[in-house]
Coordinates of C-alpha atoms in Angstrom, one line a residue:
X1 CA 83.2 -1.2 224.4
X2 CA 81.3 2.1 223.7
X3 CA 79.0 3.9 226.7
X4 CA 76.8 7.1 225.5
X5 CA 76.2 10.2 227.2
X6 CA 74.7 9.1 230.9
X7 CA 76.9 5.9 231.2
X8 CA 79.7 5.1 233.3
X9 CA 83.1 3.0 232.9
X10 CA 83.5 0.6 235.4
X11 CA 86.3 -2.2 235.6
X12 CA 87.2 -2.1 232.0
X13 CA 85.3 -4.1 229.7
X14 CA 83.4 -6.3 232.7
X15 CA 81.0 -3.7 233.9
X16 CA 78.9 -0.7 233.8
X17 CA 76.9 1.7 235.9
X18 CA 74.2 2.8 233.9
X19 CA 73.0 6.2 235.2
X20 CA 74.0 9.1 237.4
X21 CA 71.7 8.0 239.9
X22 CA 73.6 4.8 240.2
X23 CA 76.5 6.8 239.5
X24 CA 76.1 9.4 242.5
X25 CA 74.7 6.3 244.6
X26 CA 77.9 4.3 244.1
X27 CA 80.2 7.6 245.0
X28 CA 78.0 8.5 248.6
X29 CA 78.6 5.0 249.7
X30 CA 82.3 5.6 249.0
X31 CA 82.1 8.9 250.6
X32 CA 80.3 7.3 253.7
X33 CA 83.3 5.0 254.4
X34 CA 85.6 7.9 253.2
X35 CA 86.1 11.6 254.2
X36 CA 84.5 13.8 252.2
X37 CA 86.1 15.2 248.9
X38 CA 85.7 18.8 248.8
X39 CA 83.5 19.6 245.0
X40 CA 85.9 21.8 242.7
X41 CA 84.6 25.0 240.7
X42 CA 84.5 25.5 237.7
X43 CA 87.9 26.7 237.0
X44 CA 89.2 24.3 239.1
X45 CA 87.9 21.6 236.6
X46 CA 88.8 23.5 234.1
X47 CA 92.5 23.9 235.4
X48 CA 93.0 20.3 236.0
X49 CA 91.2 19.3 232.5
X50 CA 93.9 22.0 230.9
X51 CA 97.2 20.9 232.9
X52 CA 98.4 18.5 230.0
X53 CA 97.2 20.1 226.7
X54 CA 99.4 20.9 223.9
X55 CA 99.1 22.4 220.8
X56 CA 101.3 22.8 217.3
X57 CA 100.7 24.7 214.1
X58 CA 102.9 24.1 211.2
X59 CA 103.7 26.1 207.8
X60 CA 100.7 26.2 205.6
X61 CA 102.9 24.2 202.9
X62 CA 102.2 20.6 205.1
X63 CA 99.4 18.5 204.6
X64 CA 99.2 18.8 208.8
X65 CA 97.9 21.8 209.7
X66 CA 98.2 21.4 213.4
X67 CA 97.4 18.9 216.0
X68 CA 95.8 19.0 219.6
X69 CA 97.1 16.2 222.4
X70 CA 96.3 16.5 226.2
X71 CA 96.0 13.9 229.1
X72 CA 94.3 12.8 231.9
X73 CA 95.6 10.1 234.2
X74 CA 93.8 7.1 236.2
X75 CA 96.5 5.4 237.8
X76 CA 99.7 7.2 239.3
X77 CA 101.7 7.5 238.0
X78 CA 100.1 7.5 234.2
X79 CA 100.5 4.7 232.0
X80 CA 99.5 6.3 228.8
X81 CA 102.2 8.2 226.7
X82 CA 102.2 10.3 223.6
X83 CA 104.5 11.4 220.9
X84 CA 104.5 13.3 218.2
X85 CA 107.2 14.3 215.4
X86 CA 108.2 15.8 211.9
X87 CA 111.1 13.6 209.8
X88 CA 113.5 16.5 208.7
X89 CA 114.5 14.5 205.8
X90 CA 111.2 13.7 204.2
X91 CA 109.1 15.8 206.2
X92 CA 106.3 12.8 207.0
X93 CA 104.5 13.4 210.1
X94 CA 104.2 10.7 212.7
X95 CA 101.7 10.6 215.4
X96 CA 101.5 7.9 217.9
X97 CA 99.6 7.2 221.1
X98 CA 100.7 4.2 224.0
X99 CA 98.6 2.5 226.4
X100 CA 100.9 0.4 228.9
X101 CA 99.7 -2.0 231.8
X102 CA 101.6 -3.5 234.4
X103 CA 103.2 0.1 234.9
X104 CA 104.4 2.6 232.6
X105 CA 107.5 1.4 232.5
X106 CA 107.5 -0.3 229.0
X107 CA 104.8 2.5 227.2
X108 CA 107.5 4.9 228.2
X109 CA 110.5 3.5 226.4
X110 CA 108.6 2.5 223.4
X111 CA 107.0 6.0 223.3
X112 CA 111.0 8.0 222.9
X113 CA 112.2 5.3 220.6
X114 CA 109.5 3.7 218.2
X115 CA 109.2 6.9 216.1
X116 CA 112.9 6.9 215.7
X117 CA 112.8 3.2 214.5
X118 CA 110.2 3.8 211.9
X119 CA 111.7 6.5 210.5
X120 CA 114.4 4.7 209.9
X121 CA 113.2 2.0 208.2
X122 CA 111.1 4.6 206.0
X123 CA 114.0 6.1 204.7
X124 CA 115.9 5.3 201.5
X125 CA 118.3 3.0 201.6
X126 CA 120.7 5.1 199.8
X127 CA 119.7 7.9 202.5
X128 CA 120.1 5.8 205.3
X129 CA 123.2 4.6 204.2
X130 CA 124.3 8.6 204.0
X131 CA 123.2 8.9 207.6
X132 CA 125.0 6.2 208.8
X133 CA 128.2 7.1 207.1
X134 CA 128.3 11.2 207.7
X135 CA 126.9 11.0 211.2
X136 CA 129.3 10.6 214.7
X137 CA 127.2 9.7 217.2
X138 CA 123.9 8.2 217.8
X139 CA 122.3 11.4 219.4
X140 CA 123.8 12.8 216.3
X141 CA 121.9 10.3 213.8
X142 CA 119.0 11.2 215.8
X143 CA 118.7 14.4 215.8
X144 CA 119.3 14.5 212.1
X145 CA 116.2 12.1 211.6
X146 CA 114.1 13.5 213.7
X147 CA 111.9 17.0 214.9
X148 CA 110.1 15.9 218.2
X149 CA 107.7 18.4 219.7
X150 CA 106.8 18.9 223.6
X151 CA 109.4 15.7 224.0
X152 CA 110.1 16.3 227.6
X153 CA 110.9 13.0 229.9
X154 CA 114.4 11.9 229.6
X155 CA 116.0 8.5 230.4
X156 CA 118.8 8.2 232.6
X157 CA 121.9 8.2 231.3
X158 CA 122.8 4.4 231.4
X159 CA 119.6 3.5 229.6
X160 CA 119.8 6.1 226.9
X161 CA 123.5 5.2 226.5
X162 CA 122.2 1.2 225.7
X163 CA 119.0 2.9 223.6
X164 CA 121.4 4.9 222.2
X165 CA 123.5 1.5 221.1
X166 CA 120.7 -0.6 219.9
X167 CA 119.5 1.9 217.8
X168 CA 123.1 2.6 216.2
X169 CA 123.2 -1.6 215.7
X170 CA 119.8 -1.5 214.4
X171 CA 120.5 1.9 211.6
X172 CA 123.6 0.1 210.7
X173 CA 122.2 -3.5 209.8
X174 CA 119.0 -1.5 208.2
X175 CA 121.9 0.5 205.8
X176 CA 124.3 -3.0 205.0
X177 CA 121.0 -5.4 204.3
X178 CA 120.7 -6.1 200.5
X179 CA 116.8 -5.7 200.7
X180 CA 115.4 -2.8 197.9
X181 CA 113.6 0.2 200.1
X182 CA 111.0 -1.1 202.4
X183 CA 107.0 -0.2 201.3
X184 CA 105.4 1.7 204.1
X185 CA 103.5 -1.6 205.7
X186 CA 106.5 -3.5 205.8
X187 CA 108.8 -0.3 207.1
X188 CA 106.1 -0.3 210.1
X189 CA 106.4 -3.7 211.2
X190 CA 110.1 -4.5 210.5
X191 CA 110.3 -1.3 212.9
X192 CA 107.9 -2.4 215.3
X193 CA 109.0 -5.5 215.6
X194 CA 112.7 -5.0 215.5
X195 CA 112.3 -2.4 218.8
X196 CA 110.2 -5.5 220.0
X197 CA 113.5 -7.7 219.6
X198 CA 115.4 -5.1 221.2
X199 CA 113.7 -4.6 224.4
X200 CA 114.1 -8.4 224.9
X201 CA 117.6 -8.5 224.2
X202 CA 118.4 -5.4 226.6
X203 CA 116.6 -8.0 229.2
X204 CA 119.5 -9.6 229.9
X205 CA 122.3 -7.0 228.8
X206 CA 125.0 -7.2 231.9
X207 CA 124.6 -3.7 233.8
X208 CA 124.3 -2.8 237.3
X209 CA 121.8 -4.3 239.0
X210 CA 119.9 -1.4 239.4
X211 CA 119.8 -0.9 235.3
X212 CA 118.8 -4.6 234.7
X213 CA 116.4 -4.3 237.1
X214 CA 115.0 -1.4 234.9
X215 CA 114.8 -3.3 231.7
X216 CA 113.6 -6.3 233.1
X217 CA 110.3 -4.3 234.5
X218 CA 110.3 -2.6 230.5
X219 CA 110.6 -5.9 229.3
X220 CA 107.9 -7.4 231.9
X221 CA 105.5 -4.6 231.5
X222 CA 103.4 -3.9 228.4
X223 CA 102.2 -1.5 225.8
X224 CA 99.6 -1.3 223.2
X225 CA 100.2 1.4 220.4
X226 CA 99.3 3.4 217.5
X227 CA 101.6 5.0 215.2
X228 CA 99.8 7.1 212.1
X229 CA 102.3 8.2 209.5
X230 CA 101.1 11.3 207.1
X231 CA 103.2 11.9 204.1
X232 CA 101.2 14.7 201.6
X233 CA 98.0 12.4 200.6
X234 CA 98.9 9.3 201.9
X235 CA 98.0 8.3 205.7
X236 CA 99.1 5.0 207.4
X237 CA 97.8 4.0 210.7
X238 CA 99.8 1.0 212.4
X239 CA 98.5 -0.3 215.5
X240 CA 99.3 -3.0 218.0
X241 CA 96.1 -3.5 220.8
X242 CA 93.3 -1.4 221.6
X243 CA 94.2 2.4 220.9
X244 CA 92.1 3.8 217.9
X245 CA 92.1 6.0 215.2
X246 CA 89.4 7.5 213.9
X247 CA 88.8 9.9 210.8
X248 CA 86.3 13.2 210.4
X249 CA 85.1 13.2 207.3
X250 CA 82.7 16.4 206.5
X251 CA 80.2 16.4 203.5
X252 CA 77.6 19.3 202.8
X253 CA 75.1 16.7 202.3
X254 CA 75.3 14.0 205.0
X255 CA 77.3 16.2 207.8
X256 CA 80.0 14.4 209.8
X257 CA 81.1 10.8 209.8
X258 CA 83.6 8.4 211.4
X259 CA 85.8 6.7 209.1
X260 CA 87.6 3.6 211.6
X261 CA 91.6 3.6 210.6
X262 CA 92.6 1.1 213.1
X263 CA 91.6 -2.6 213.9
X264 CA 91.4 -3.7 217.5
X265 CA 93.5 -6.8 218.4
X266 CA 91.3 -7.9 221.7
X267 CA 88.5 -10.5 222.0
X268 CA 85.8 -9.1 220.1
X269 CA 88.1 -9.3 217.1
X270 CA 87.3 -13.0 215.7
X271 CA 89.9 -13.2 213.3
X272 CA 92.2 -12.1 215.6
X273 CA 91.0 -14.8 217.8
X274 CA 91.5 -17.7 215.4
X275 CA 94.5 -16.3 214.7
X276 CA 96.2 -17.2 218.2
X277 CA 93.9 -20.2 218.7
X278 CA 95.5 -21.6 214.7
X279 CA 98.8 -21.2 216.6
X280 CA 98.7 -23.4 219.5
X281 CA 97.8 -27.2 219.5
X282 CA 94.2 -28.4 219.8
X283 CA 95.0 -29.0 223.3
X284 CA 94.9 -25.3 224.2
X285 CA 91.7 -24.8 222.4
X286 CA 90.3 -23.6 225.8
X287 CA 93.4 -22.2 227.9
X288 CA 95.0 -19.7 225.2
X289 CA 92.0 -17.4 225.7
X290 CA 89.8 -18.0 228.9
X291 CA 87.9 -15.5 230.5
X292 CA 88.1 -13.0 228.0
X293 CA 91.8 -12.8 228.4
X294 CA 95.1 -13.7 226.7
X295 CA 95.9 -16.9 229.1
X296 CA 93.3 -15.2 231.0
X297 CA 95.5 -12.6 232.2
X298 CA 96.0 -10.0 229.4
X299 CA 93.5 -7.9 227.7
X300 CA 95.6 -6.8 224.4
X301 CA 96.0 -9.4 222.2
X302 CA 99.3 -8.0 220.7
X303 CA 101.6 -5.8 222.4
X304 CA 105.0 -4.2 222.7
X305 CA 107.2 -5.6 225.6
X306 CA 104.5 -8.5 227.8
X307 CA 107.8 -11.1 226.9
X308 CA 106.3 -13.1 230.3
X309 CA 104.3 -14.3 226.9
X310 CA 106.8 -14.5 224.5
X311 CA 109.6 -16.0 226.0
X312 CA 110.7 -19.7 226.1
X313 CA 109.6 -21.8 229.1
X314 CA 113.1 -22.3 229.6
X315 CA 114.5 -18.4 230.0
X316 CA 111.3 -17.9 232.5
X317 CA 112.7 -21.0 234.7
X318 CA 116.1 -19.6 234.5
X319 CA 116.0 -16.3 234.6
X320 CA 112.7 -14.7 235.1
X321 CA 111.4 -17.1 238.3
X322 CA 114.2 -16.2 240.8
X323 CA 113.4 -12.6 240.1
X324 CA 109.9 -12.4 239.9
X325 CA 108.7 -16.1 241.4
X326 CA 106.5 -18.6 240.2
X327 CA 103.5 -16.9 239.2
X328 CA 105.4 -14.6 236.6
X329 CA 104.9 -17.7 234.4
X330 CA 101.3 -17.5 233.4
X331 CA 99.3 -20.9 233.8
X332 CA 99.2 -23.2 231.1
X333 CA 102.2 -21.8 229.2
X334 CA 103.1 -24.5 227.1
X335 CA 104.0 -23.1 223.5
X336 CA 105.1 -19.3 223.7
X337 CA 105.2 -17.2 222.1
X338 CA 101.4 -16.5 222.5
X339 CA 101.9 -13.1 222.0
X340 CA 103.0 -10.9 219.2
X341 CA 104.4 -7.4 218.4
X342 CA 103.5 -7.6 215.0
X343 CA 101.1 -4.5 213.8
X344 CA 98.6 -4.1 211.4
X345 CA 98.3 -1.4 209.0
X346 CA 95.5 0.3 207.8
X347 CA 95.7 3.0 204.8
X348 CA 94.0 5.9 203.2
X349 CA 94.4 8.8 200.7
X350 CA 93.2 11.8 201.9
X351 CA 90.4 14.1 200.6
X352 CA 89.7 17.7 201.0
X353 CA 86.5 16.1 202.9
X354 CA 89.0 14.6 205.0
X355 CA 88.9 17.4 208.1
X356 CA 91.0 15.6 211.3
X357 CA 92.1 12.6 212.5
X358 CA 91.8 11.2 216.0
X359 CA 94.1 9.1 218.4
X360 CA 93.3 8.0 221.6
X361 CA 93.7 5.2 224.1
X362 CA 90.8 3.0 225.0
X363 CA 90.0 5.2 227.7
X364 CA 88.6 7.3 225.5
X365 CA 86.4 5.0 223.9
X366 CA 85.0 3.2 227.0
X367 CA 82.9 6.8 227.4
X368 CA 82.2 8.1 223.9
X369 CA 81.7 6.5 220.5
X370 CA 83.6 7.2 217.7
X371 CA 81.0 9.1 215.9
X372 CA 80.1 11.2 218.8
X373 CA 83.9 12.0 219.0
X374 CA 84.1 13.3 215.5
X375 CA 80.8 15.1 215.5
X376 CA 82.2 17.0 218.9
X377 CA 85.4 17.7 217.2
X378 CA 83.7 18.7 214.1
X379 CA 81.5 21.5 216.0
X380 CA 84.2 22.2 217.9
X381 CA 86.4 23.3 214.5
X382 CA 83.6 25.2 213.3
X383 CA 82.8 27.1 216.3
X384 CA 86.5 28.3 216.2
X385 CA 86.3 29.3 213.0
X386 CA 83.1 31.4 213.1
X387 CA 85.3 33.3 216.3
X388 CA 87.6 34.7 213.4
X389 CA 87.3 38.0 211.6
X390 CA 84.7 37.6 209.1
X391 CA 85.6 37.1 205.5
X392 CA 83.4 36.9 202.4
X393 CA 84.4 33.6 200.3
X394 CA 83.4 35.4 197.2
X395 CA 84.0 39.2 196.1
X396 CA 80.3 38.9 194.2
X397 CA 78.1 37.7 196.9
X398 CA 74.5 38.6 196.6
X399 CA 72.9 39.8 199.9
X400 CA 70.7 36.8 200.7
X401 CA 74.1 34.4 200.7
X402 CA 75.7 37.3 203.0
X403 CA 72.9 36.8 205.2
X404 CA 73.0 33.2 205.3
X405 CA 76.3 33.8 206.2
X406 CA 76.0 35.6 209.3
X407 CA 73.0 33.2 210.3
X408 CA 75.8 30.4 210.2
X409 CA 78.5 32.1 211.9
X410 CA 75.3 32.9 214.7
X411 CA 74.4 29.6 215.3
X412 CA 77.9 28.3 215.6
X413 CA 78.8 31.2 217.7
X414 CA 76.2 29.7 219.9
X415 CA 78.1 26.6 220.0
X416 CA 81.2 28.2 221.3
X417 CA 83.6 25.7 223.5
X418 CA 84.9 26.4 226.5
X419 CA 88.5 25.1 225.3
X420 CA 90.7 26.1 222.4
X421 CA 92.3 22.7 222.0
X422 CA 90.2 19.8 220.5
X423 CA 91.6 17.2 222.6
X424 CA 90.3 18.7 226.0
X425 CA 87.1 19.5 224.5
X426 CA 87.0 15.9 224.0
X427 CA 88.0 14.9 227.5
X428 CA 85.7 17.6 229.2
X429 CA 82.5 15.7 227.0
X430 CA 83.7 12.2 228.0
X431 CA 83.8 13.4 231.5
X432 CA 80.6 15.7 232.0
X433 CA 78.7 15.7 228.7
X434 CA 74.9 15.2 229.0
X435 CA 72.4 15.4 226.7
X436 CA 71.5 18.6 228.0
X437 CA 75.5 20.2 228.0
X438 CA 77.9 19.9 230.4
X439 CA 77.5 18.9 234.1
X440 CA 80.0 20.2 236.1
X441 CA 79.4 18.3 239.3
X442 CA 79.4 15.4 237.4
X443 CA 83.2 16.4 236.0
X444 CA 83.4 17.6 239.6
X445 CA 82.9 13.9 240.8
X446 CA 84.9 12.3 238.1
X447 CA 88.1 14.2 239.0
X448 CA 88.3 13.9 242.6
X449 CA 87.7 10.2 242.9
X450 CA 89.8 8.8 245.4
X451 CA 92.8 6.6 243.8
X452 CA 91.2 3.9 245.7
X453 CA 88.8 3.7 243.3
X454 CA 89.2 6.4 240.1
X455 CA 90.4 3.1 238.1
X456 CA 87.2 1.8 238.7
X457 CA 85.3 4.5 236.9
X458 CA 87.9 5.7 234.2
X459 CA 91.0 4.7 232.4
X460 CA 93.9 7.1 231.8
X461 CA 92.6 8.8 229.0
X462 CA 95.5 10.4 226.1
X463 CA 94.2 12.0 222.8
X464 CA 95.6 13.6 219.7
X465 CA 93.2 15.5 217.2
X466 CA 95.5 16.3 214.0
X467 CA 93.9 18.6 211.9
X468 CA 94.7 18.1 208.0
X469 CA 94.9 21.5 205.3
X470 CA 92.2 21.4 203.1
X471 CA 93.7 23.8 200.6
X472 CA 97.1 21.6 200.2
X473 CA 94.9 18.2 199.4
X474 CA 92.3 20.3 197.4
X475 CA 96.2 21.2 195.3
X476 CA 96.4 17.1 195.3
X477 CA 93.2 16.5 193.3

């Protein structure tokens, strides 16, 4: 769903309010039945828009130059997660972004470990098998595989010592199988699906009850995600659900555009649609997507964890009903699995037109369009620019190109943003961007909703603007 400049999210996907009258009308009647919430200054916004924002540069020898991330949450605590990483042995760069619902319990786990299972499975097998043979310990595997940046929830320890265990089984039967190195779409969903398997088996490990009460809500809770892989030209995008990807692509004669890297697996995707409906009897033709919804219950129409759609009728009798009750079972669940982990892969070689790439969770895209994105990022990487020394591309220039010069770096001067990483600029225009600049009483408004009611104006929004070297893939060509 895509809202332009003057539009409001409200109950995702269902609704929207369509200006900031309606907007402001919607908010007094709130405050009317509410105390009053006190409007923030400017730096106040700014400071709340800047508390998650993170930024690494790397050497100028990889194709990643650096990458922007930053967060905002709707629901507390936040159910979006982000990670980011470098594989010391092959130096690929792997991005990913995780929307979970029904808690953050199962975006968080999949966020610290699906990285680790795809590098894995990208590795050689004659590496892997090295790994698995020199190393000790599973931390010790890991660590070896591995370069995470800003990584900094930890599990507790009786979880991360079963993580810790799976992931040792998992290496190990990866190293021993007799299948020839895996190609990069099948590497992504052996991995994907394979952390999928694991989550369902840890279900019903035997721990304390206080640990299998902690897998079981991973296990019952769900997350979308989005993995991009960057290895010198070559980009992957993997995704499960409704994150997105998007490329900026610059040319001198048409400007910006969006290239879409991702496919979204909800309702508006057809195929995806038949899909599920091809996989159920004729029967279900009208209960395995009603209202809009996965049984109509479940937005996503794949995800990691969500096994109260994967798993037989006869586990959720046994085991899931005296925990949870009757209505964990969704109605009319006749043939599970309806639900798969299974991701799709989308693939490009990179250009020296190719300037950035963009993840983000849907939040994102319920307020801004994918074009709009790029074109703010875009102006947002120029602007920076013109702020640096000024250099002359050419010892030779003639006077008239030196002046057209300065005229540029004017104009985009002009242009300067208020924030130094991409990914808030992007949040502060999905928040308060007009078609006249920023409002900051709208921003104002949007971040001191009430919980009551924030998650009926905005999702948790997560984004990650990776910015690619020009000069490396101009070396490619």
């Amino acid at each position: 769903m895509v809202l332009r400049h003057g539009s409001f999210f409200l109950s995702k996907n269902l609704l929207r309010i369509k200006s900031n009258n309606e907007f402001s009308k919607s908010i007094r009647h709130f405050v009317r039945q509410n105390p009053p919430v006190p409007k923030l200054t400017p730096d106040e916004v700014t400071k709340i828009l800047r508390t998650n924002e993170f930024t690494k540069e790397f050497e100028d020898n990889f194709t990643v130059k650096s990458y922007d991330t930053n967060q905002l949450a709707s629901n507390n605590p936040i159910e979006d997660m982000r990670s980011e990483a470098r594989c010391k042995i092959t130096n690929d760069f792997l991005l990913g972004i995780f929307d979970g619902h029904g808690g953050n319990a199962c975006s968080q786990v999949v966020s610290k470990r699906l990285l680790y299972y795809i590098a894995a499975c990208l590795l050689p097998k004659s590496t892997l098998q090295n790994v698995v043979e020199t190393q000790k310990s599973p931390m010790e595997v890991k660590n070896n595989l591995l370069e995470t940046f800003n990584d900094i929830p930890k599990f507790v320890s009786e979880l991360e010592k079963l993580y810790n265990k799976s992931y040792l089984t998992f290496i190990k039967e990866l190293a021993k199988s007799n299948k020839s190195d895996l190609e990069v779409e099948v590497a992504f969903e052996h991995a994907f699906l394979h952390l999928d398997q694991d989550l369902s088996t840890e279900a019903f490990e035997k721990l304390e009850r206080k640990e299998l009460a902690r897998t079981l809500s991973v296990a019952m809770s769900g997350s979308v995600a989005i993995v991009a892989r960057i290895d010198g030209r070559d980009l992957h995008v993997a995704n499960v659900g409704d994150c997105q990807a998007v490329l900026g692509v610059h040319s001198e004669n048409e400007g910006w555009s969006a290239l879409p890297m991702s496919i979204e697996h909800n309702v508006d995707n057809r195929e995806e649609v038949d899909r599920i409906l091809s996989e159920h009897p004729e029967s279900e033709k009208n209960t395995v997507i009603k209202m809009e919804r996965l049984l109509g219950q479940l937005a996503p129409l794949r995800a990691l964890g969500d096994f109260r759609y994967k798993w037989s009728r006869d586990i959720m009798n046994k085991i899931i009903v005296p925990y949870f009750g009757e209505t964990a079972v969704p109605p009319n669940y006749h043939t599970p699995p309806y639900l798969t982990a299974r991701p799709q892969t989308t693939y490009h070689k990179l250009t020296p037109k190719d300037k950035f790439l963009i993840l983000a969770s849907d939040g994102l895209w319920d307020l801004m369009t994918p074009l709009e994105a790029v074109q703010l990022v875009g102006e947002h990487m120029t602007s920076k620019v013109a702020m640096n020394p000024l250099s002359m591309p050419f010892d030779d220039m003639k006077l008239s190109e030196i002046n057209n010069l300065l005229i540029q770096r004017k104009e985009s001067l002009k242009k300067k943003p208020l924030d130094d990483n991409a990914a808030t600029h992007l949040l502060r225009n999905a928040l308060g961007g007009t078609e006249y600049g920023i409002d900051n009483l709208r921003l104002s408004k949007f971040l001191t909703l009430p919980n009551e009611v924030v998650r009926i104006f905005r999702d948790d929004i997560t984004i990650t603007v990776v910015y690619f070297n020009s000069e490396i893939l101009q070396n490619y060509t």
